[in-house]
PDB file of C-alpha atoms in Angstrom:
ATOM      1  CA  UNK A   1      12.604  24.574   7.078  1.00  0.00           C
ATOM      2  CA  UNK A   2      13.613  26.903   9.905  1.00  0.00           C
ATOM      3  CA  UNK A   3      12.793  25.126  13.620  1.00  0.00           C
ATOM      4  CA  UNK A   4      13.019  27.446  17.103  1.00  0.00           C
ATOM      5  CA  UNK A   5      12.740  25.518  20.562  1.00  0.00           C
ATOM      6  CA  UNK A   6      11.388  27.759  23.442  1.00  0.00           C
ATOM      7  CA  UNK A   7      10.317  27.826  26.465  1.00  0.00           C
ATOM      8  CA  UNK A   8       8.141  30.097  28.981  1.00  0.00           C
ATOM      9  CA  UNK A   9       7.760  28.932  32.398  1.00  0.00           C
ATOM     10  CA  UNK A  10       4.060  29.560  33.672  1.00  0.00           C
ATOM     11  CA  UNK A  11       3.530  30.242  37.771  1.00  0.00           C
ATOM     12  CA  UNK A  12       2.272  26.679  36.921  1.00  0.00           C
ATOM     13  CA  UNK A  13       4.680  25.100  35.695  1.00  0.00           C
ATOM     14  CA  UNK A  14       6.981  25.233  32.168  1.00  0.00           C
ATOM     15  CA  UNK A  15       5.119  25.072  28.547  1.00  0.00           C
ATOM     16  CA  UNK A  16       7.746  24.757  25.792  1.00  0.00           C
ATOM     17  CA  UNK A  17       6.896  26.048  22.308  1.00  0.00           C
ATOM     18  CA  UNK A  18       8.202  24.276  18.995  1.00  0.00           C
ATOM     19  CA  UNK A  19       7.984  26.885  15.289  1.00  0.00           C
ATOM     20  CA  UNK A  20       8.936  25.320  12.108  1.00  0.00           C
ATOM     21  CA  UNK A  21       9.090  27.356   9.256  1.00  0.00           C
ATOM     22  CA  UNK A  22       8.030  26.157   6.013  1.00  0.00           C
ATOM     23  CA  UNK A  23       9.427  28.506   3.713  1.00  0.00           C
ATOM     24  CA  UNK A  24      10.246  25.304   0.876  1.00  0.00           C
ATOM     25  CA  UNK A  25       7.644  23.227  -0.381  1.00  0.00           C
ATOM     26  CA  UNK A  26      10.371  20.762  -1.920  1.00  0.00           C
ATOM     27  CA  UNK A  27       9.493  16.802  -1.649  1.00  0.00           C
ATOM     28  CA  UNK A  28       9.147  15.898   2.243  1.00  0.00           C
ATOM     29  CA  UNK A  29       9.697  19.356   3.247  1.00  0.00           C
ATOM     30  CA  UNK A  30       5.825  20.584   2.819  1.00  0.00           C
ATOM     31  CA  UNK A  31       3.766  22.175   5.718  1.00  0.00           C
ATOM     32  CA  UNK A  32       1.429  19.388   5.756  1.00  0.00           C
ATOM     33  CA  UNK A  33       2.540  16.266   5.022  1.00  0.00           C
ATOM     34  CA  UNK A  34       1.851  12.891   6.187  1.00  0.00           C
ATOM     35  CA  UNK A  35       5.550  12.134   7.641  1.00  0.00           C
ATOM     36  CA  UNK A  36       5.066  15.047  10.293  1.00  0.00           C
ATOM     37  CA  UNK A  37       3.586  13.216  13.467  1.00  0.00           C
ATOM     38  CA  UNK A  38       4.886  13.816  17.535  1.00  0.00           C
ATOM     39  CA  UNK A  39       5.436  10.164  17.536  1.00  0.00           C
ATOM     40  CA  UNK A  40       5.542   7.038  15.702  1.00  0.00           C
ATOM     41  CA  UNK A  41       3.424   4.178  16.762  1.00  0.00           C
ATOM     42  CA  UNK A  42       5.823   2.066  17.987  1.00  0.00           C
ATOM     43  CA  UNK A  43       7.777   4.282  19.690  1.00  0.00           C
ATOM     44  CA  UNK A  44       9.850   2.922  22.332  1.00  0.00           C
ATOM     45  CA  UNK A  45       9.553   5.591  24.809  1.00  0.00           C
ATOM     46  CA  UNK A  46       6.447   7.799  24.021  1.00  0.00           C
ATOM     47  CA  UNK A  47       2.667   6.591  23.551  1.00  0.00           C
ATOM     48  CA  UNK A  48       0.010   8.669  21.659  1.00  0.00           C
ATOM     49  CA  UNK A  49      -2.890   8.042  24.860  1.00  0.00           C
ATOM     50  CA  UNK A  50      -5.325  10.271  23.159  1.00  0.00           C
ATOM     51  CA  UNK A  51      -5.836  12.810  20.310  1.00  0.00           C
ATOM     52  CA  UNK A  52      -8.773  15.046  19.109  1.00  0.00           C
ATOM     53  CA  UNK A  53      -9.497  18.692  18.257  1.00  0.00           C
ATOM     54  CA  UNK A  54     -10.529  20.998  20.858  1.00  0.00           C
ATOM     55  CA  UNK A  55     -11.503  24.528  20.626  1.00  0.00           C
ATOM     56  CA  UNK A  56      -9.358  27.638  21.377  1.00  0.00           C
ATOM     57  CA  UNK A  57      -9.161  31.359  22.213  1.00  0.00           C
ATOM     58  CA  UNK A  58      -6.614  33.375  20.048  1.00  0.00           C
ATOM     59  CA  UNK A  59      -5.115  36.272  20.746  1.00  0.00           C
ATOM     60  CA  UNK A  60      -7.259  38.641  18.387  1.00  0.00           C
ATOM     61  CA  UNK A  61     -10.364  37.704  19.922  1.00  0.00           C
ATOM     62  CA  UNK A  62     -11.910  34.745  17.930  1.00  0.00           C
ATOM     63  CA  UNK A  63     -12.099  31.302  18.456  1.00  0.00           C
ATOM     64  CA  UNK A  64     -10.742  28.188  16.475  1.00  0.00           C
ATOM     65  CA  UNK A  65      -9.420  24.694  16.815  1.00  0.00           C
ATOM     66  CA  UNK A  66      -5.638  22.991  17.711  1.00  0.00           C
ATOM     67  CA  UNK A  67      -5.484  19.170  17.600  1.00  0.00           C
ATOM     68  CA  UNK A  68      -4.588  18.411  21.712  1.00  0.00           C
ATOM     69  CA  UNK A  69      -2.875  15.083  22.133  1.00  0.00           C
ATOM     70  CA  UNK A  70      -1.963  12.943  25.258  1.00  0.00           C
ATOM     71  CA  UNK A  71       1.546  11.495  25.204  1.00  0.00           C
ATOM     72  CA  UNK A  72       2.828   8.952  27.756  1.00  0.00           C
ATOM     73  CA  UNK A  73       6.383   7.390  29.021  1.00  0.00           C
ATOM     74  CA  UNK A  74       6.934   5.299  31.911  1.00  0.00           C
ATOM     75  CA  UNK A  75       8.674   8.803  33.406  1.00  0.00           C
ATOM     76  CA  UNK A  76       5.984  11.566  32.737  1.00  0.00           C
ATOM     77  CA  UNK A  77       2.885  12.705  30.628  1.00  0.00           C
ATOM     78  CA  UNK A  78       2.795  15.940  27.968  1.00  0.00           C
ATOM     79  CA  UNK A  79      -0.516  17.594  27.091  1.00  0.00           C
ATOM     80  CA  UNK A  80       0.316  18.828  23.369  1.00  0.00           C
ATOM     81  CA  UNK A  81      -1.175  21.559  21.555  1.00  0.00           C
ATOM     82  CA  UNK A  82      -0.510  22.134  17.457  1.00  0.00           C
ATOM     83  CA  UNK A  83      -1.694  23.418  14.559  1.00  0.00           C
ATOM     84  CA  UNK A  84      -0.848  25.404  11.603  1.00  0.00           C
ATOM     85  CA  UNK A  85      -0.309  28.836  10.880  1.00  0.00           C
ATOM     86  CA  UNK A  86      -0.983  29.845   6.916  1.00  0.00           C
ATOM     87  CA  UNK A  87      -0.480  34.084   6.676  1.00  0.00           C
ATOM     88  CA  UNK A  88      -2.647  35.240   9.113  1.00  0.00           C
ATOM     89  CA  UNK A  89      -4.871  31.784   9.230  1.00  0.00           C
ATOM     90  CA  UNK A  90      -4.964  29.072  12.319  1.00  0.00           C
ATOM     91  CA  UNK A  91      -6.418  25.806  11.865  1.00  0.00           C
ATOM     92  CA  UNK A  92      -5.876  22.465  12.982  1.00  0.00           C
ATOM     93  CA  UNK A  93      -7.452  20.987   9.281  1.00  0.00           C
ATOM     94  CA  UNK A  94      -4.862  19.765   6.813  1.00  0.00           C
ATOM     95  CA  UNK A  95      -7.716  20.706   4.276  1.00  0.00           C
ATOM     96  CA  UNK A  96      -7.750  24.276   5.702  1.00  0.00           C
ATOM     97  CA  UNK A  97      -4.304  24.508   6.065  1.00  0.00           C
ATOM     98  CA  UNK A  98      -3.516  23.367   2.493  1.00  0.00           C
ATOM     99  CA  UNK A  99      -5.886  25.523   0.685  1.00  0.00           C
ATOM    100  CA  UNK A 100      -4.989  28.838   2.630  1.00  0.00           C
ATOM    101  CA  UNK A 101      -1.449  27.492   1.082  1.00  0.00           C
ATOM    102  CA  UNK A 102      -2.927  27.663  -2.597  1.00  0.00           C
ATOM    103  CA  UNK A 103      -4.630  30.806  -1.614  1.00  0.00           C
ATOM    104  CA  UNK A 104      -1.340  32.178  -0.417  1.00  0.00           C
ATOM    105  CA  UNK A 105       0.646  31.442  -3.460  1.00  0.00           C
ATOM    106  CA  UNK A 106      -1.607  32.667  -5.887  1.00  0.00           C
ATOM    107  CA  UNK A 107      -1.884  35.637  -4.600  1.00  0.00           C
ATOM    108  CA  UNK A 108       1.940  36.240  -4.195  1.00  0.00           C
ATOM    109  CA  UNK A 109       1.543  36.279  -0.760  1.00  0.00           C
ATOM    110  CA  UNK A 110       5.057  35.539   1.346  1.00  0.00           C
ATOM    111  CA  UNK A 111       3.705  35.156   4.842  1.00  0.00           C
ATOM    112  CA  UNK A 112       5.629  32.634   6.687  1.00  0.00           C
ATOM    113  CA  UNK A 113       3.453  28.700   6.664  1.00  0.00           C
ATOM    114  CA  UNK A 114       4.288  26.815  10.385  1.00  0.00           C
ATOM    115  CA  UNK A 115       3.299  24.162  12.269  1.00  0.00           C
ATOM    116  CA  UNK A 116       3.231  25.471  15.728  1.00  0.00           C
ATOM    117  CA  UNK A 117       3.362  23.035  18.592  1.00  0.00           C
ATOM    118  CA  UNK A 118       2.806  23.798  22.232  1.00  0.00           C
ATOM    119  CA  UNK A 119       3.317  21.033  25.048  1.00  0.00           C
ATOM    120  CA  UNK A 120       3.335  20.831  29.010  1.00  0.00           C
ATOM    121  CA  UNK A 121       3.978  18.404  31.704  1.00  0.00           C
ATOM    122  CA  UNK A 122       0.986  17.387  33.009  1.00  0.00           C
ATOM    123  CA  UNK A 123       0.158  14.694  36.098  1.00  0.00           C
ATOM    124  CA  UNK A 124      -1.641  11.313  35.537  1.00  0.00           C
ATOM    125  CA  UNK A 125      -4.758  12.262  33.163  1.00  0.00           C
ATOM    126  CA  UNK A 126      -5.594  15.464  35.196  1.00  0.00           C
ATOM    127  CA  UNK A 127      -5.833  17.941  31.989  1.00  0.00           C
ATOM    128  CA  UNK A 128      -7.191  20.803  33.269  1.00  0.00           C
ATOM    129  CA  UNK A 129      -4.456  22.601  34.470  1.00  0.00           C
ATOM    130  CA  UNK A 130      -2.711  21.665  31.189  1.00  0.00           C
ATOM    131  CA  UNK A 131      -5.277  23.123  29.343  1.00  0.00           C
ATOM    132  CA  UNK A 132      -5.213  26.473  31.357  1.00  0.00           C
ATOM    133  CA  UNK A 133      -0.960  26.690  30.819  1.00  0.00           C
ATOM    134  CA  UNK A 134      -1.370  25.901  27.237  1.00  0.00           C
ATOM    135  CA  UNK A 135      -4.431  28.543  26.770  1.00  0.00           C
ATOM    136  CA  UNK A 136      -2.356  30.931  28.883  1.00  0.00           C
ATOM    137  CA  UNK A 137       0.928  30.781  26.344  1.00  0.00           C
ATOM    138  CA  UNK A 138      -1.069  30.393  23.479  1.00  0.00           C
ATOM    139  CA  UNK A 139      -3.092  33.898  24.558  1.00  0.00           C
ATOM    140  CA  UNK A 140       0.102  35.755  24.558  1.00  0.00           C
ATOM    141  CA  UNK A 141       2.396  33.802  21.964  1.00  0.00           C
ATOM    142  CA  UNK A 142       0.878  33.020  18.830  1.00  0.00           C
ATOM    143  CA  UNK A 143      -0.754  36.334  17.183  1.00  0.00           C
TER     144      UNK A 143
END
């Protein structure tokens, strides 16, 4: 797995971008697997506050859905965005993104397979300028 940390800062504020390349499907090292989670549940500085699907605009137009979690610590609050990326596919299903996967390899097709993760700061449980940095970044970064 290849990883690349980024980040773009927004007249808003900063939203830092997270690619992981899954280029090897060996044991623990697959796209969608039940060991990759942003946190644990008894983490001892981060707290998943909420999680759920929400819909998006991509870059070519159409519209689809990222799983958008809440994370908390004592110090500050991170609006997250991820999904995967199968070829030219986006969804935030495991279902989805495992049979674009079988799709993909029959076909012979070697188009990279990420999990793409987006995540700002964001103040108290006021989301909607989150939302609006994250769409912003996601318009522009992830054709």
């Amino acid at each position: 797995m290849a990883e690349v940390i980024n980040a773009v800062d927004d007249p808003s504020g900063t939203v830092a971008m997270y690619f992981a390349n899954f280029g090897d499907e060996s044991q623990g090292g697959e796209l969608v697997n039940s060991q990759n989670f942003l946190v644990p549940q008894k983490h001892k500085v981060w707290r998943m506050a909420s999680e759920r699907a929400v819909q998006v605009d991509w870059p070519d137009g159409t519209s689809g859905e990222v799983v958008e979690s809440l994370l908390k610590s004592e110090a500050r609050n991170l609006l997250v965005y991820r999904w995967y990326r199968v070829g030219n596919f986006n969804t935030a299903s495991d279902y989805r993104a495992k049979w674009w996967q079988l799709l993909k390899r029959l076909t012979g097709d070697a188009d990279p397979e990420m999990l793409i993760v987006l995540y700002t700061e964001v103040i108290g449980d006021d989301l909607v300028e989150g939302r609006a940095r994250l769409q912003r970044v996601l318009a522009v970064c992830c054709q």
